[in-house]
Short mmCIF file of C-alpha atoms in Angstrom, two decimals:
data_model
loop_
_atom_site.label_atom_id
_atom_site.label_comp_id
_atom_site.label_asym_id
_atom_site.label_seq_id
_atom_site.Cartn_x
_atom_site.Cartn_y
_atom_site.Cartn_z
CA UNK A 22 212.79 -0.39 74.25
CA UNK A 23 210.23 -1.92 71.87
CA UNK A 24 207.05 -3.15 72.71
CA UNK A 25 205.12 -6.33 70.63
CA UNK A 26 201.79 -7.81 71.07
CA UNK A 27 201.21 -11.50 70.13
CA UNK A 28 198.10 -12.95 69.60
CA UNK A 29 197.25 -16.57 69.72
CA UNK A 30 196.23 -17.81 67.21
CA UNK A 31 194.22 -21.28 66.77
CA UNK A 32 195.31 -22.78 70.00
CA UNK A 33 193.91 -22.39 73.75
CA UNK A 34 195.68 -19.78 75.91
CA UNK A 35 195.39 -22.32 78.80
CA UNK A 36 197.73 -24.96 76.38
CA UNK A 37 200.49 -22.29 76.38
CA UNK A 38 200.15 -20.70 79.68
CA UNK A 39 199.97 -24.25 80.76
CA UNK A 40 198.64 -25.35 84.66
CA UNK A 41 198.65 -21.79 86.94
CA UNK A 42 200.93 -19.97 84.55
CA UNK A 43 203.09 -22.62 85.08
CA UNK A 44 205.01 -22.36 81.59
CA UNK A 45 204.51 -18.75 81.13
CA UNK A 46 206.67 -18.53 84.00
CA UNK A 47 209.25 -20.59 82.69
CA UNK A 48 208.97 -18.74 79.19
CA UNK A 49 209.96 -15.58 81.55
CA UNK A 50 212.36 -17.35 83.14
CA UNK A 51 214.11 -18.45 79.55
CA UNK A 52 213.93 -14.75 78.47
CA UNK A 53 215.19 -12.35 81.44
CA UNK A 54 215.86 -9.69 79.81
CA UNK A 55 212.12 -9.29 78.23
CA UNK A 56 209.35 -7.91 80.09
CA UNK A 57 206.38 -10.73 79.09
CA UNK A 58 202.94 -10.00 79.87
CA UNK A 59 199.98 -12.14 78.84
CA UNK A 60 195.88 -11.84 79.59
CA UNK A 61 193.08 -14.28 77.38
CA UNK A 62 195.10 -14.49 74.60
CA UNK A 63 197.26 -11.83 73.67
CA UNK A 64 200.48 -11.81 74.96
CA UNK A 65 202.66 -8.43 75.41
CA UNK A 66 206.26 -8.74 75.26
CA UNK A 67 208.68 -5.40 75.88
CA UNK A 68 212.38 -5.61 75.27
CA UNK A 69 214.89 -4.62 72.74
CA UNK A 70 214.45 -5.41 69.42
CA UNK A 71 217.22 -8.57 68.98
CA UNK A 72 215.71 -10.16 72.19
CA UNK A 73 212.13 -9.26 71.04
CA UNK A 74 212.30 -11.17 67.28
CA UNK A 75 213.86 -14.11 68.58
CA UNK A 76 210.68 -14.62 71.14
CA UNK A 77 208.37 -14.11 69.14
CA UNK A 78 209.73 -16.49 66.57
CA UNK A 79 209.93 -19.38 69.44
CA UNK A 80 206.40 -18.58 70.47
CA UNK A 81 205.36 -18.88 66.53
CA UNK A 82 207.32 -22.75 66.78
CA UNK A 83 205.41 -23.74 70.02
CA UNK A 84 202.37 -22.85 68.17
CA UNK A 85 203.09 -24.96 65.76
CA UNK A 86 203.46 -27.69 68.06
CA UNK A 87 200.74 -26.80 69.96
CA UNK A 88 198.41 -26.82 66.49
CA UNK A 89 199.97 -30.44 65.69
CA UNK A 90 200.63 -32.68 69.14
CA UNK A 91 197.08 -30.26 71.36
CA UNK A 92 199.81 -30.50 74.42
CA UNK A 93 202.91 -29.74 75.05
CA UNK A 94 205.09 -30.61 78.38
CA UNK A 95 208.20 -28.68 80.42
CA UNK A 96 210.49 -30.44 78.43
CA UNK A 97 209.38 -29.64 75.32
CA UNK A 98 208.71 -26.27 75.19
CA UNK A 99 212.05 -25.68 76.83
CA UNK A 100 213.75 -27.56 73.75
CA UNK A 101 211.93 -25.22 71.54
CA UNK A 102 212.09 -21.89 73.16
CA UNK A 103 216.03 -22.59 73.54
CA UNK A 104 216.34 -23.10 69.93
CA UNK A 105 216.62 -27.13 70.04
CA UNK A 106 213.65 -27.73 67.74
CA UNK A 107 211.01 -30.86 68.45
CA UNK A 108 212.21 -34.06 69.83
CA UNK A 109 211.83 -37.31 68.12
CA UNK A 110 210.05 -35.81 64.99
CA UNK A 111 207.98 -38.46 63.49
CA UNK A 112 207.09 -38.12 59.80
CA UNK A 113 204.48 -40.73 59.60
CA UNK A 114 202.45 -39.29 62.48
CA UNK A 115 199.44 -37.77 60.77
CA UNK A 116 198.06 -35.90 63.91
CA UNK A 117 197.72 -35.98 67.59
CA UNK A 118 194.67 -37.10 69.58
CA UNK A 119 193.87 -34.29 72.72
CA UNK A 120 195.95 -36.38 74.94
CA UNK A 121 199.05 -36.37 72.31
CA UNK A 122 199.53 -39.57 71.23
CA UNK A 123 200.03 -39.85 67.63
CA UNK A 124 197.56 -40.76 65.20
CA UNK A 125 199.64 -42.70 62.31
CA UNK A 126 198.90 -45.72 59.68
CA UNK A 127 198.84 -49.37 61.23
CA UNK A 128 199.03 -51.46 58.46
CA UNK A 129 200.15 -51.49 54.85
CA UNK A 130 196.41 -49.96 53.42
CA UNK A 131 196.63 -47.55 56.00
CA UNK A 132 199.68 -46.04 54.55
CA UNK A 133 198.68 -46.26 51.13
CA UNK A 134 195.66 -44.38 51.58
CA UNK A 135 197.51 -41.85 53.35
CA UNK A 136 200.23 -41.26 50.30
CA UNK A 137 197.45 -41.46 47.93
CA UNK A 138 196.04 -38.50 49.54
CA UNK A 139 198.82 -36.22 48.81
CA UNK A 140 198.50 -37.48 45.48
CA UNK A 141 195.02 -37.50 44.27
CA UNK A 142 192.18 -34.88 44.67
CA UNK A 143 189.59 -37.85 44.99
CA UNK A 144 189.54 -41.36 47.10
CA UNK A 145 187.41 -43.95 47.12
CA UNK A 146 188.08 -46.06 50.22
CA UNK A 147 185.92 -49.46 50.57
CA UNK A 148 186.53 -52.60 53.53
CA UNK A 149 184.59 -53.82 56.38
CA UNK A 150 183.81 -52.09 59.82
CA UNK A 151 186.88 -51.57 61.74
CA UNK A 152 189.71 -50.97 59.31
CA UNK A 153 189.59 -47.03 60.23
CA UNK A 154 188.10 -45.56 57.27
CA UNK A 155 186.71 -42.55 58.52
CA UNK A 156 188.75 -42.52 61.80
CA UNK A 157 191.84 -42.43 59.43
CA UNK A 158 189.94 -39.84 57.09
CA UNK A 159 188.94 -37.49 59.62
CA UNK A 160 192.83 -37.43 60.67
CA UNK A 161 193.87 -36.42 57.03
CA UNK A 162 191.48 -33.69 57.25
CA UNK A 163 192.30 -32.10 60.60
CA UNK A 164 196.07 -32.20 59.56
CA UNK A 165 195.29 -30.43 56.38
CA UNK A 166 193.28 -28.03 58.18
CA UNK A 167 196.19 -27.44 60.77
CA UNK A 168 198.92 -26.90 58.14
CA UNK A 169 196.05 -24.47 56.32
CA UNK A 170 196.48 -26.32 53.26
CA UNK A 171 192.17 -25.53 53.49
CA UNK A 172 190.13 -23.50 55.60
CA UNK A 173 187.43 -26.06 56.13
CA UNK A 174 186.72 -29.45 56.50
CA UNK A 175 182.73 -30.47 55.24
CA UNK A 176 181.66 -33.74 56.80
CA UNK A 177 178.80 -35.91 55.41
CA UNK A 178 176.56 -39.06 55.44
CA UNK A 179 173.72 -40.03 53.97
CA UNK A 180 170.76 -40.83 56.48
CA UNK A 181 168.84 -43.66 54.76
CA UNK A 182 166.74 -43.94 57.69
CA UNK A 183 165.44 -40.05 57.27
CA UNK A 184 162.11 -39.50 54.89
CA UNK A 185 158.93 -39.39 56.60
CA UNK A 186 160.36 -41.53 59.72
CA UNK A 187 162.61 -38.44 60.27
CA UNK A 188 159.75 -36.39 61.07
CA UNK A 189 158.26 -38.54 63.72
CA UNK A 190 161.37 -38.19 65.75
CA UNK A 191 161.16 -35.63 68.94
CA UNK A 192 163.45 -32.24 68.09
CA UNK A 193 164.65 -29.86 65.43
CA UNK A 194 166.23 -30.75 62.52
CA UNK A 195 169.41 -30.64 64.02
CA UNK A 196 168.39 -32.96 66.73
CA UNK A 197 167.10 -35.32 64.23
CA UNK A 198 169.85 -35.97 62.06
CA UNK A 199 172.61 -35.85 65.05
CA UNK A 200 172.16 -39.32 65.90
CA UNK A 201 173.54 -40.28 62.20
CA UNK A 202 176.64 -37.93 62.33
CA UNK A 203 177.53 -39.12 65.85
CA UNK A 204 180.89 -41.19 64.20
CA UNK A 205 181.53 -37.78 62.65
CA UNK A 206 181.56 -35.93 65.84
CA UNK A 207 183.32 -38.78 68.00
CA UNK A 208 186.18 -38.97 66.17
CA UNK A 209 187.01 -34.99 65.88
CA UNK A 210 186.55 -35.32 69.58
CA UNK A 211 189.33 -37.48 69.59
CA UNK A 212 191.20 -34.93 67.78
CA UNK A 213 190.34 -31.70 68.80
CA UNK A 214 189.64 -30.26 72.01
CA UNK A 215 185.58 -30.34 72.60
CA UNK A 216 185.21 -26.22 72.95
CA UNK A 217 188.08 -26.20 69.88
CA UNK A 218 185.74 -28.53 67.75
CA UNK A 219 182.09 -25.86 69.47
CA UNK A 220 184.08 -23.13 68.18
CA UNK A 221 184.97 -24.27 64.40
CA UNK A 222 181.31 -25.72 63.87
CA UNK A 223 180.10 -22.24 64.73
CA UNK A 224 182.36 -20.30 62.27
CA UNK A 225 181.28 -23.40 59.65
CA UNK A 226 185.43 -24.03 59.70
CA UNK A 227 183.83 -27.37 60.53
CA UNK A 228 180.48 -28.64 58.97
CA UNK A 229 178.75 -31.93 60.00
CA UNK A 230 176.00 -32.23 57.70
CA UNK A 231 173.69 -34.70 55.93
CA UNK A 232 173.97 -35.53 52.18
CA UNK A 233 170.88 -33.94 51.33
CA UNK A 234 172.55 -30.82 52.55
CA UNK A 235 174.94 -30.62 49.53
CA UNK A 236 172.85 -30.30 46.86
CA UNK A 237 173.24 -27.06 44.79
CA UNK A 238 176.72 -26.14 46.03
CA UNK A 239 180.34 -25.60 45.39
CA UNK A 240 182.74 -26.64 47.89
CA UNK A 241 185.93 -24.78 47.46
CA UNK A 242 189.26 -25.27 49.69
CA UNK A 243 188.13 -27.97 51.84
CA UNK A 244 188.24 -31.35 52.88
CA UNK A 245 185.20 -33.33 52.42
CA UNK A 246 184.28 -36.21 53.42
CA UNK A 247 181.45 -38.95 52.48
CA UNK A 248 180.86 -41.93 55.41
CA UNK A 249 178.74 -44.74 54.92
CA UNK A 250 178.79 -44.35 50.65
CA UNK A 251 177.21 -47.58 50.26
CA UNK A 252 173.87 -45.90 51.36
CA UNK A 253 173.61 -43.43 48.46
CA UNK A 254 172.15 -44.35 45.62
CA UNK A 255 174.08 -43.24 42.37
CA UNK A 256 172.37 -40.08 41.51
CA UNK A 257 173.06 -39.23 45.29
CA UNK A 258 176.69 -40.20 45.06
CA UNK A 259 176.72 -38.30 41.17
CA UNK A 260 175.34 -34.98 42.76
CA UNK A 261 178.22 -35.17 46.01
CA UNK A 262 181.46 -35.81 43.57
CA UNK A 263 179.83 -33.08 41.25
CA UNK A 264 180.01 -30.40 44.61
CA UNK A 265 183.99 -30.73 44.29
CA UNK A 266 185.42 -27.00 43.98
CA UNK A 267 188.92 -25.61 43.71
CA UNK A 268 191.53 -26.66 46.18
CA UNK A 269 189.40 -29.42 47.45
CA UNK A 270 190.12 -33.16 48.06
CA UNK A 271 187.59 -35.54 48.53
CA UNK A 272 187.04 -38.95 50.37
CA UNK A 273 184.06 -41.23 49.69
CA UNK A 274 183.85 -44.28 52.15
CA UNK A 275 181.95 -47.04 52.89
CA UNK A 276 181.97 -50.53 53.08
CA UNK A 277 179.93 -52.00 49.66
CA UNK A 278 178.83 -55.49 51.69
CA UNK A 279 176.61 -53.52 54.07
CA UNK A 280 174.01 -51.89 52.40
CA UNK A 281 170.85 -50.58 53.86
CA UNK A 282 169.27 -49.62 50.55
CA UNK A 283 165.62 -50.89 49.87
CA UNK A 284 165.71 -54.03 48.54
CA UNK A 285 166.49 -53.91 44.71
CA UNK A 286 168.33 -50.47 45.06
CA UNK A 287 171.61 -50.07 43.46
CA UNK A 288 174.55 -48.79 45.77
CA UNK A 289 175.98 -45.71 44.23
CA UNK A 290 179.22 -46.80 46.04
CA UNK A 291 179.15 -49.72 43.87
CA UNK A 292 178.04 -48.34 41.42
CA UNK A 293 181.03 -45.26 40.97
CA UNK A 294 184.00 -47.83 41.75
CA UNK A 295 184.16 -49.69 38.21
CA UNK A 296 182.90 -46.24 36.33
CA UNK A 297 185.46 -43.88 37.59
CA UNK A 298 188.61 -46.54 38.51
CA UNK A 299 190.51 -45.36 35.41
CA UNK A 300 190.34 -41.55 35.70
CA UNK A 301 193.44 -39.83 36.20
CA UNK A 302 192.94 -38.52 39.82
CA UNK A 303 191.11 -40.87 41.61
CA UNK A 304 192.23 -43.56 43.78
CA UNK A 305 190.49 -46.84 45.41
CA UNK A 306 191.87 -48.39 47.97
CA UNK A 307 190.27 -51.48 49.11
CA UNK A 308 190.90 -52.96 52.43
CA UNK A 309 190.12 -56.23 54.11
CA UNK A 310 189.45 -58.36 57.17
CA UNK A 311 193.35 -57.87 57.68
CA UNK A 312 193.13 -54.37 58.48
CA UNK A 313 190.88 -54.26 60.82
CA UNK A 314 192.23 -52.41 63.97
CA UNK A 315 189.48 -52.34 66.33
CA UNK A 316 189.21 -55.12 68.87
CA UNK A 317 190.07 -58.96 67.94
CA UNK A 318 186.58 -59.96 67.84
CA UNK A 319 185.60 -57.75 65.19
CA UNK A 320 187.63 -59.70 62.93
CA UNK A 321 186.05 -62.98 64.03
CA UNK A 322 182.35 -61.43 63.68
CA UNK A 323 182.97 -60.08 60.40
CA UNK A 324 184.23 -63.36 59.24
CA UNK A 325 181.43 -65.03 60.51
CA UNK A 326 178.82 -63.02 59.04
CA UNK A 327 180.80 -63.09 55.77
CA UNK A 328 180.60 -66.60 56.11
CA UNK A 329 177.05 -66.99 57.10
CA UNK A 330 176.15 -64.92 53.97
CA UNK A 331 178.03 -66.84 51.77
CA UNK A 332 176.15 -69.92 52.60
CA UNK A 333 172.86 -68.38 52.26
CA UNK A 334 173.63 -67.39 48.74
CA UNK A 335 174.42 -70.76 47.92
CA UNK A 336 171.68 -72.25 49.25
CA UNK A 337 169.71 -70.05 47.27
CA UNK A 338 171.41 -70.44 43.97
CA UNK A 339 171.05 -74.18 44.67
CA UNK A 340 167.42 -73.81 45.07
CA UNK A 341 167.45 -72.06 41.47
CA UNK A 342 168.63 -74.81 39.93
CA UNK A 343 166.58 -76.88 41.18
CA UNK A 344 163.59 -75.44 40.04
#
């Protein structure tokens, strides 16, 4: 009789073991003729050796599910540990929220921003609030970490707000710049379990950080990502494309209409987009009032605002002329 310790490795013991032991029991009952004994998250399996490899290759799948969908039901791990594979496999799903439903593309720029990621090393995505930039972003990253095609993902925006107002705010550092990053954090939470997401900021497998906080270094086999571009200006922008290191894809964002630069200051968002468009390597998607996918009436407000804008610019250049 041989005996083999498993150790978990990126999931929860709790996901596996699901509800009182619940599918550990059923993994025992699936595999009579092993002895299967599990505490935190090692699990000790004693059998013969046949028996033994073909266990510890299901457990390896339904990790692997585990890592992709965050949950996994009777049914499910059933199919897998009795050799049936995943049911329903979807190809477009990029990843699964905590509660398993899948995270895909909803519309046509959606899609292409996702192919152009396995294409290019650097994206430049641009539209209006509500067409999922980062939400979409912050997917591609978490399923790169997952299949450890990187071992981190770096997460950044610039906080325009910060200088000297930054230090009349109450708190540490940390406690001052959280409010900015609070997108960045909301939508891993949508992603990741909360203790998961605790756990991978304090190894720095996850970083949430402000621009300032890349200057001076070499990111290497990650995923970073830029929110809110159209607040940099373009030496700020020039120094964060500069960090990229080997194995590392990048994704700038932002939406170029909604600056909150001081008056006069050029966006290095719109700035980059003309210079670097033709550079092998690099692709900008631009999306629209058509992709938004939050609720209805963000469509409506962003139209009106567009439209309230536009007439205030004519009005002005009218003025201009008249003088």
């Amino acid at each position: 009789m041989t005996e083999h310790h498993i150790v978990l490795d990126n999931i929860m013991p709790v996901a596996l073991y699901g509800p009182n032991n619940r599918y550990l029991r059923l993994l025992k009952s699936l595999f009579p003729k092993l002895r299967i004994m599990a505490r935190n998250d090692v699990i000790r399996v004693l059998g013969e050796e046949e028996e033994l490899t073909l266990f510890c290759s299901r457990i390896e799948e339904i990790q692997q599910y585990l890592l992709l969908h965050n949950t996994i039901d009777e049914e499910q791990l059933v199919r897998i540990a009795t050799g049936k594979g995943t049911s329903a496999a979807e190809t477009e799903v990029i990843v699964y929220n905590i509660a398993g439903k899948p995270i895909k593309s909803r519309n046509k720029n959606q899609a292409e921003i996702v192919k152009q990621f396995s294409k290019k090393d650097l994206l430049f995505i641009t539209g209006p609030a509500g067409t999922g930039k980062t939400y979409l972003s912050i997917a591609l990253a978490v399923r790169a970490l997952k299949e450890k095609a990187v071992r981190r993902i770096i997460l950044s925006r610039p906080a325009v707000e910060a200088g000297e107002k930054l230090g009349f705010l109450p708190g540490d550092m940390k406690e001052k710049i959280d409010p900015y990053l609070q997108p960045l954090y909301d939508a891993l939470l949508d992603m990741l379990p909360a203790s998961r997401l605790e756990e991978m900021i304090e190894k720095h497998t996850i970083e949430i950080a402000p621009l300032a906080f890349m200057r001076g270094r070499t990111l290497n086999d990650a995923v970073v990502i830029l929110d809110e571009a159209q607040n940099t200006t373009p030496a700020q922008l020039r120094m964060f494309l500069t960090r990229m290191g080997n194995n590392t894809k990048m994704i700038v964002t932002g939406d170029i209409t909604q600056a909150d630069l001081p008056k006069g200051q050029l966006s290095g968002l719109k700035h980059a987009i003309p210079l670097l468009k033709d550079i092998e390597g690099i692709a900008i998607i631009g999306m629209n009032n058509a992709d938004i996918v939050r609720h209805k009436l963000v469509t409506r407000i962003v139209k009106a605002y567009e439209s309230a804008t536009a007439n205030e610019e004519s009005k002005t250049d009218e003025v201009k002329k008249g003088e």
